[in-house]
Structures are given as C-alpha cells and as structure tokens.
XYZ file of C-alpha atoms in Angstrom:
350
model
C 129.518 8.008 92.196
C 127.237 5.375 93.741
C 126.463 7.637 96.701
C 125.501 10.475 94.387
C 123.227 8.178 92.373
C 121.613 6.885 95.579
C 120.956 10.413 96.808
C 119.458 11.336 93.441
C 117.162 8.294 93.483
C 116.015 9.041 97.042
C 115.233 12.647 96.177
C 113.418 11.597 93.009
C 111.266 9.084 94.900
C 110.413 11.739 97.462
C 109.326 14.272 94.816
C 105.656 15.223 95.091
C 103.003 17.374 93.539
C 102.099 19.793 96.321
C 98.932 21.819 96.859
C 97.704 24.183 99.529
C 94.014 23.617 100.260
C 92.294 26.444 102.063
C 88.725 27.297 102.978
C 86.159 27.304 105.768
C 86.084 24.195 107.932
C 82.382 23.155 107.810
C 81.896 22.490 111.547
C 83.335 25.767 112.820
C 83.172 28.087 109.809
C 86.780 29.065 110.575
C 89.577 29.223 107.998
C 91.728 26.094 107.661
C 94.870 25.659 105.550
C 96.104 22.198 104.606
C 99.309 21.200 102.842
C 98.816 18.151 100.643
C 101.634 16.229 98.909
C 100.680 13.357 96.624
C 98.419 12.467 93.713
C 95.261 14.048 92.300
C 93.008 11.210 93.452
C 93.941 11.413 97.133
C 94.029 15.200 97.030
C 90.416 15.244 95.824
C 89.418 12.853 98.606
C 91.144 14.945 101.296
C 89.426 18.080 99.969
C 86.080 16.299 100.195
C 86.625 15.070 103.767
C 88.088 18.303 105.123
C 86.107 20.935 103.205
C 83.201 19.067 101.578
C 85.182 19.806 98.376
C 84.487 23.538 98.803
C 88.008 24.964 99.008
C 90.621 26.895 97.077
C 93.453 24.792 95.692
C 96.831 26.429 95.147
C 99.294 24.301 93.203
C 102.867 24.788 94.445
C 104.537 22.578 91.839
C 106.419 19.284 91.865
C 108.718 19.662 94.842
C 111.692 17.684 96.135
C 112.279 16.488 99.693
C 114.201 19.567 100.991
C 111.542 22.019 99.785
C 108.696 20.023 101.343
C 110.550 19.833 104.656
C 111.092 23.588 104.405
C 107.364 24.176 103.964
C 106.578 21.896 106.913
C 109.228 23.169 109.325
C 109.781 26.822 108.475
C 106.227 27.936 107.796
C 104.207 26.063 110.359
C 102.178 29.151 111.175
C 100.728 29.050 107.652
C 99.377 25.490 107.642
C 97.459 23.768 110.387
C 97.494 20.289 108.886
C 99.422 18.253 106.298
C 98.733 15.031 104.403
C 101.643 13.278 102.674
C 100.843 10.273 100.529
C 103.337 7.440 100.499
C 104.660 4.030 101.420
C 107.093 2.715 104.038
C 109.999 4.545 102.363
C 108.172 7.878 102.568
C 107.316 7.278 106.205
C 111.038 7.090 106.972
C 111.518 10.463 105.297
C 108.509 12.369 106.594
C 106.798 10.720 109.562
C 107.471 12.162 113.006
C 106.881 10.600 116.406
C 103.616 12.458 116.941
C 102.273 11.961 113.422
C 99.613 9.493 112.299
C 99.695 7.087 109.366
C 96.348 6.399 107.710
C 96.001 3.461 105.273
C 94.416 4.382 101.951
C 92.041 1.423 102.083
C 90.671 -1.041 104.623
C 89.058 -4.415 103.902
C 86.247 -5.663 106.124
C 83.972 -8.700 106.356
C 80.808 -9.860 108.135
C 79.405 -13.138 109.369
C 76.473 -14.376 107.279
C 73.543 -14.610 107.202
C 73.411 -10.955 108.238
C 71.995 -10.189 111.666
C 70.025 -6.950 112.054
C 71.109 -5.972 115.569
C 70.512 -2.226 115.435
C 67.824 0.212 114.352
C 69.492 1.141 111.054
C 69.920 -2.455 109.882
C 66.355 -3.363 110.878
C 65.044 -0.376 108.937
C 66.931 -1.525 105.823
C 65.333 -4.962 106.009
C 61.916 -3.376 106.541
C 62.317 -1.308 103.353
C 63.390 -4.357 101.335
C 60.313 -6.248 102.495
C 57.940 -3.296 102.082
C 58.894 -2.771 98.427
C 59.119 -6.498 97.734
C 62.631 -6.186 96.297
C 64.185 -9.273 94.731
C 67.303 -10.302 92.850
C 68.409 -12.159 89.737
C 71.793 -13.073 88.290
C 72.658 -12.143 84.723
C 75.510 -12.935 82.341
C 74.051 -11.001 79.404
C 76.365 -8.360 77.978
C 73.437 -5.921 77.727
C 72.907 -6.265 81.492
C 76.627 -5.782 82.166
C 76.712 -2.643 80.028
C 73.536 -1.299 81.655
C 74.959 -1.926 85.123
C 78.279 -0.268 84.238
C 76.898 2.832 82.519
C 73.694 3.470 84.447
C 74.410 2.157 87.951
C 78.124 1.793 88.670
C 79.465 4.986 87.034
C 76.728 7.351 88.344
C 77.205 5.999 91.882
C 80.998 6.331 91.732
C 80.716 9.884 90.396
C 78.154 10.815 93.043
C 80.316 9.357 95.814
C 83.802 10.370 94.699
C 83.475 13.010 91.979
C 86.207 13.187 89.380
C 88.851 11.322 91.366
C 89.688 8.618 88.837
C 88.416 5.803 91.074
C 86.269 4.074 88.461
C 87.179 0.737 86.862
C 87.164 0.708 83.056
C 84.555 -1.284 81.123
C 87.133 -3.684 79.656
C 87.947 -4.866 83.174
C 84.254 -5.548 83.770
C 84.012 -7.537 80.552
C 87.048 -9.647 81.412
C 86.000 -10.408 84.981
C 82.364 -11.178 84.172
C 83.464 -13.580 81.484
C 84.812 -15.859 84.244
C 82.832 -18.126 86.596
C 84.346 -16.534 89.717
C 82.516 -13.210 89.160
C 78.718 -12.962 89.354
C 76.542 -9.948 88.533
C 73.541 -9.756 90.889
C 70.793 -7.339 89.870
C 68.339 -5.902 92.409
C 64.765 -5.664 91.107
C 61.722 -3.592 92.026
C 58.855 -5.132 90.107
C 60.279 -5.229 86.553
C 62.794 -2.422 87.076
C 66.471 -3.123 87.782
C 67.279 -0.505 90.434
C 70.753 -1.625 91.544
C 73.464 -4.202 91.069
C 76.521 -5.695 92.711
C 79.343 -7.914 91.474
C 80.340 -10.783 93.776
C 83.853 -12.232 93.571
C 83.635 -15.949 94.354
C 86.723 -16.820 96.396
C 87.586 -18.359 99.768
C 85.735 -15.506 101.464
C 83.355 -14.207 98.750
C 83.752 -10.475 98.258
C 81.470 -7.671 97.131
C 83.663 -6.090 94.470
C 81.674 -3.131 93.101
C 78.065 -2.009 93.202
C 75.814 0.793 92.076
C 72.315 2.312 92.221
C 70.551 3.228 88.988
C 71.425 6.886 88.286
C 72.489 7.001 91.973
C 68.805 7.661 92.637
C 67.784 8.869 96.091
C 64.352 7.364 95.473
C 65.820 3.887 95.005
C 68.067 4.383 98.020
C 65.014 5.192 100.154
C 63.351 2.031 98.848
C 66.210 -0.058 100.265
C 68.479 -0.553 97.244
C 71.682 -0.123 99.274
C 70.606 -2.569 101.966
C 69.500 -5.051 99.318
C 72.977 -4.907 97.760
C 74.338 -6.343 101.020
C 71.395 -8.445 102.222
C 70.739 -10.440 99.040
C 74.396 -11.420 98.383
C 74.659 -12.530 102.028
C 71.419 -14.497 101.703
C 72.591 -16.191 98.499
C 76.095 -17.013 99.781
C 74.808 -18.309 103.100
C 72.441 -20.562 101.201
C 75.313 -22.232 99.332
C 77.378 -22.833 102.458
C 79.503 -19.741 103.111
C 79.741 -18.273 106.602
C 81.556 -15.008 105.873
C 81.304 -12.293 103.236
C 83.905 -9.615 102.507
C 82.405 -6.173 101.987
C 85.184 -4.733 99.817
C 87.269 -1.631 100.402
C 86.517 1.328 102.650
C 88.349 4.548 103.355
C 89.968 5.069 106.749
C 87.835 8.010 107.857
C 85.249 6.453 110.162
C 82.558 8.983 109.212
C 82.943 8.246 105.511
C 79.492 7.288 104.205
C 80.453 3.793 103.031
C 82.284 3.067 106.278
C 79.314 4.173 108.382
C 76.949 2.009 106.376
C 79.076 -1.123 106.795
C 79.157 -0.501 110.536
C 75.407 -1.208 110.577
C 76.184 -4.861 109.961
C 78.862 -5.248 112.645
C 81.675 -5.555 110.121
C 85.270 -6.138 111.169
C 88.538 -5.213 109.509
C 90.678 -8.080 108.290
C 93.199 -6.466 105.934
C 94.559 -3.052 105.012
C 96.659 -1.269 102.421
C 100.200 -0.461 103.563
C 100.125 2.509 101.184
C 98.699 5.452 103.039
C 98.902 9.084 104.081
C 101.030 10.605 106.822
C 98.839 13.001 108.829
C 100.717 15.860 110.476
C 99.096 18.204 112.989
C 101.157 21.373 112.559
C 99.333 24.107 114.422
C 96.232 23.612 116.551
C 93.424 26.070 115.855
C 89.670 26.089 116.391
C 89.147 25.044 112.771
C 91.563 22.108 113.003
C 90.021 21.043 116.307
C 86.597 21.049 114.638
C 87.861 18.867 111.810
C 89.603 16.322 114.050
C 86.646 15.959 116.422
C 84.257 15.406 113.503
C 86.498 13.024 111.547
C 87.872 10.083 113.567
C 90.022 7.758 111.492
C 91.863 4.454 111.519
C 95.655 4.552 111.641
C 98.494 2.025 111.566
C 100.729 1.738 114.635
C 103.469 -0.920 114.710
C 101.694 -2.849 111.974
C 98.341 -2.895 113.787
C 95.107 -0.962 113.243
C 93.926 1.553 115.834
C 90.983 3.924 115.733
C 91.797 7.553 116.606
C 88.871 9.418 118.169
C 89.281 13.080 119.118
C 87.400 14.944 121.839
C 87.537 18.484 123.214
C 89.909 18.579 126.197
C 87.478 20.802 128.115
C 84.406 18.647 127.489
C 83.251 15.348 128.892
C 82.399 12.397 126.671
C 78.759 12.586 125.625
C 76.560 9.494 125.371
C 76.754 9.353 121.573
C 80.550 9.517 121.464
C 80.826 6.950 124.268
C 78.537 4.586 122.362
C 80.550 5.011 119.141
C 83.793 4.296 120.997
C 82.338 1.099 122.470
C 81.201 -0.010 119.013
C 84.730 0.555 117.708
C 86.221 -1.389 120.614
C 84.012 -4.327 119.681
C 85.505 -4.461 116.163
C 87.747 -7.532 116.254
C 89.910 -6.094 113.490
C 91.094 -3.187 115.639
C 93.886 -3.559 118.178
C 92.528 -0.648 120.171
C 90.917 2.781 120.254
C 92.938 5.910 121.024
C 90.767 8.590 122.638
C 92.743 11.802 122.160
C 92.006 15.151 123.775
C 92.352 18.277 121.623
C 93.510 21.448 123.381
C 93.955 24.771 121.564
C 97.023 25.673 123.642
C 98.690 22.285 124.059
C 97.638 20.494 120.855
C 96.796 16.789 120.966
C 97.122 15.187 124.378
C 97.658 11.519 125.267
C 99.397 10.755 121.954
C 102.849 9.371 122.768
C-alpha cells in the first residue's frame, strides 16, 4: 500500500508538460529539434536562446516519467537536444553522467565605486557625461506607477516577451512603502528616461529596472549604464563597498549577463532549481548552437562555465580572451573548454 502510494507520488512529481521545438538554428541555418519538459516560462526562454523565438512548437501533452524516458531513449535520432526543468529530485530521475545542469538564475555583485576597466564600460560613462544624465529618488505614488507602467513593463516585455516574468504592481506598492526599498529615477534634462529599485540590505541589491518605453534612443544616451553607475555612486557615498546586481540567466551570451560582465561582476549565489541539458545527437545545427551559447552549470555544488569550441579548429583570440575573463570571475570554480565533434560528440566531458 505504502509502496504503491510512493510510486504514484514519484510519478506525479515527475509529470511534465512536454513540447518539441523545431526550426532553423540561427548560426548554421540547419534544422534543429529540441525536446523541452517543464513550464511555459522556461520553454519560452529556451525557444528564445536556441531559435531567437522563431520556431514551431508541438505540444506533446502532460507526460509521466516512463513516457519521457521513452522519448529520450528510443527516439534519439529525432531530437538533438533536450532541456528538462527541475530540482534535485528530478536530477536523480533524469540526469545522466554526461549531462549538464544549468541553474535557472545566478546572482552576482561588484565592488563599488565601479571601475571602468574596459572599452565598453568607459563608453557607458562617456555617454552619461555627454548627455549630462542625473538621478533623483522619489517616493511619490505617481512616480512609482509611471516607472512600473512605462519603464519596467515595456523593458521586461522587450527582453523576455510573454514569459510571465513580470512582478505585479501590488508587490511594487508594498515594497516601496518600506524604507529598505528606494526608487531611483534617471533624468535627462527634465525627462525621466529610466529607473531602478535598490533593495537596502547587507549588500544592497539592484532589484528591478527599466528604460522608458524600452527606448533605443535612451539606451544610446547611456540609460542602462546610468542604472548601474548612479546606484553604485550613491551607495559608495554612504559607506557600502559592494553592490549586488540582481539575477541573471545562466547563458553567458544573454544580453543582461554580457552587460554585467562589463563591470567585472562575480557570482556569489545561484538557484538550485535549474534545467538538465542533454546532448542527444550531435549535428551541425547543435554544434552551432553550443559554440555560440556557452553557459554556467552546477557540478558537485560548484559553478563552472562550459565553453564549446569546434574540435577541428584552434582557439581564436576572441574566444581565448573570453575564457580568460571567465577564469578571472571569483564566483566560478573553473572553466570547462569542451570540443565539439560531429562524429564523437562532446569531448573532454567526463
């Protein structure tokens, strides 16, 4: 009786909505088929990263453990790649020795005041100075509503689409009614062009931000850089030495992740919830995706960057430089440089 109930509970917990995502991989133009098991939000994100959201999505239904294993094991020639969302329990059920486990979110921080040590960061500061951007704090409900509706939501939609990532307005109201949350507004002359909410805690944290109407014009004027520079300037001025930059996705070429790398950020925490990444059948299209999309994975409780290169090619200067930058991130335990071979799959992954 108890054994039967246990089996039922295990199968129920391992039940997933399953989709097949298929389309042209952007870097090679070749067809790629991906099996995804999990929720709508992560499925939309995977579709964006793999296909730039331009793919066909075939819903297979809500499937139990045996059926998913059947799809993975018996029809490998039909799917090149699989993503399975889950926690530690799901890793026991689905993760193989040669699979990867990617955390859903990473937290990173920087030392402040910010140091512009590379061309991109220096250019951001130049734009801020050129357009004479400034900041103010506001507790007015009209400012909160304007930030939420005209800056935060447009930016979230532009960045993530309809993935359900946005925070509701009631949460904003509650948090900004407390002294440990501050709304900083970025100004160009008399126009509020961006905003960011700072959580005042042991290591102050940038919680959410946004650009007015997600405007490319305001981005070019330095609104994004100002949303990092001015909070760091303010916090440094009142005695803090570190600033948390909030959450990032684990794909290292994700736009937010790449921007934070300008400021020499380092990872200090991560979400144990994640996605199991299974390489099922190596093809030119899958090779193109892996080489273009390095990501952070969890191995034995530690963070490692996984960078993929063509087995028949030598490291170019750009890739070598990016690897060295990753190795300098004090939040990573190491960098796995993995060769991709069309005949032998992924090499050097033990």
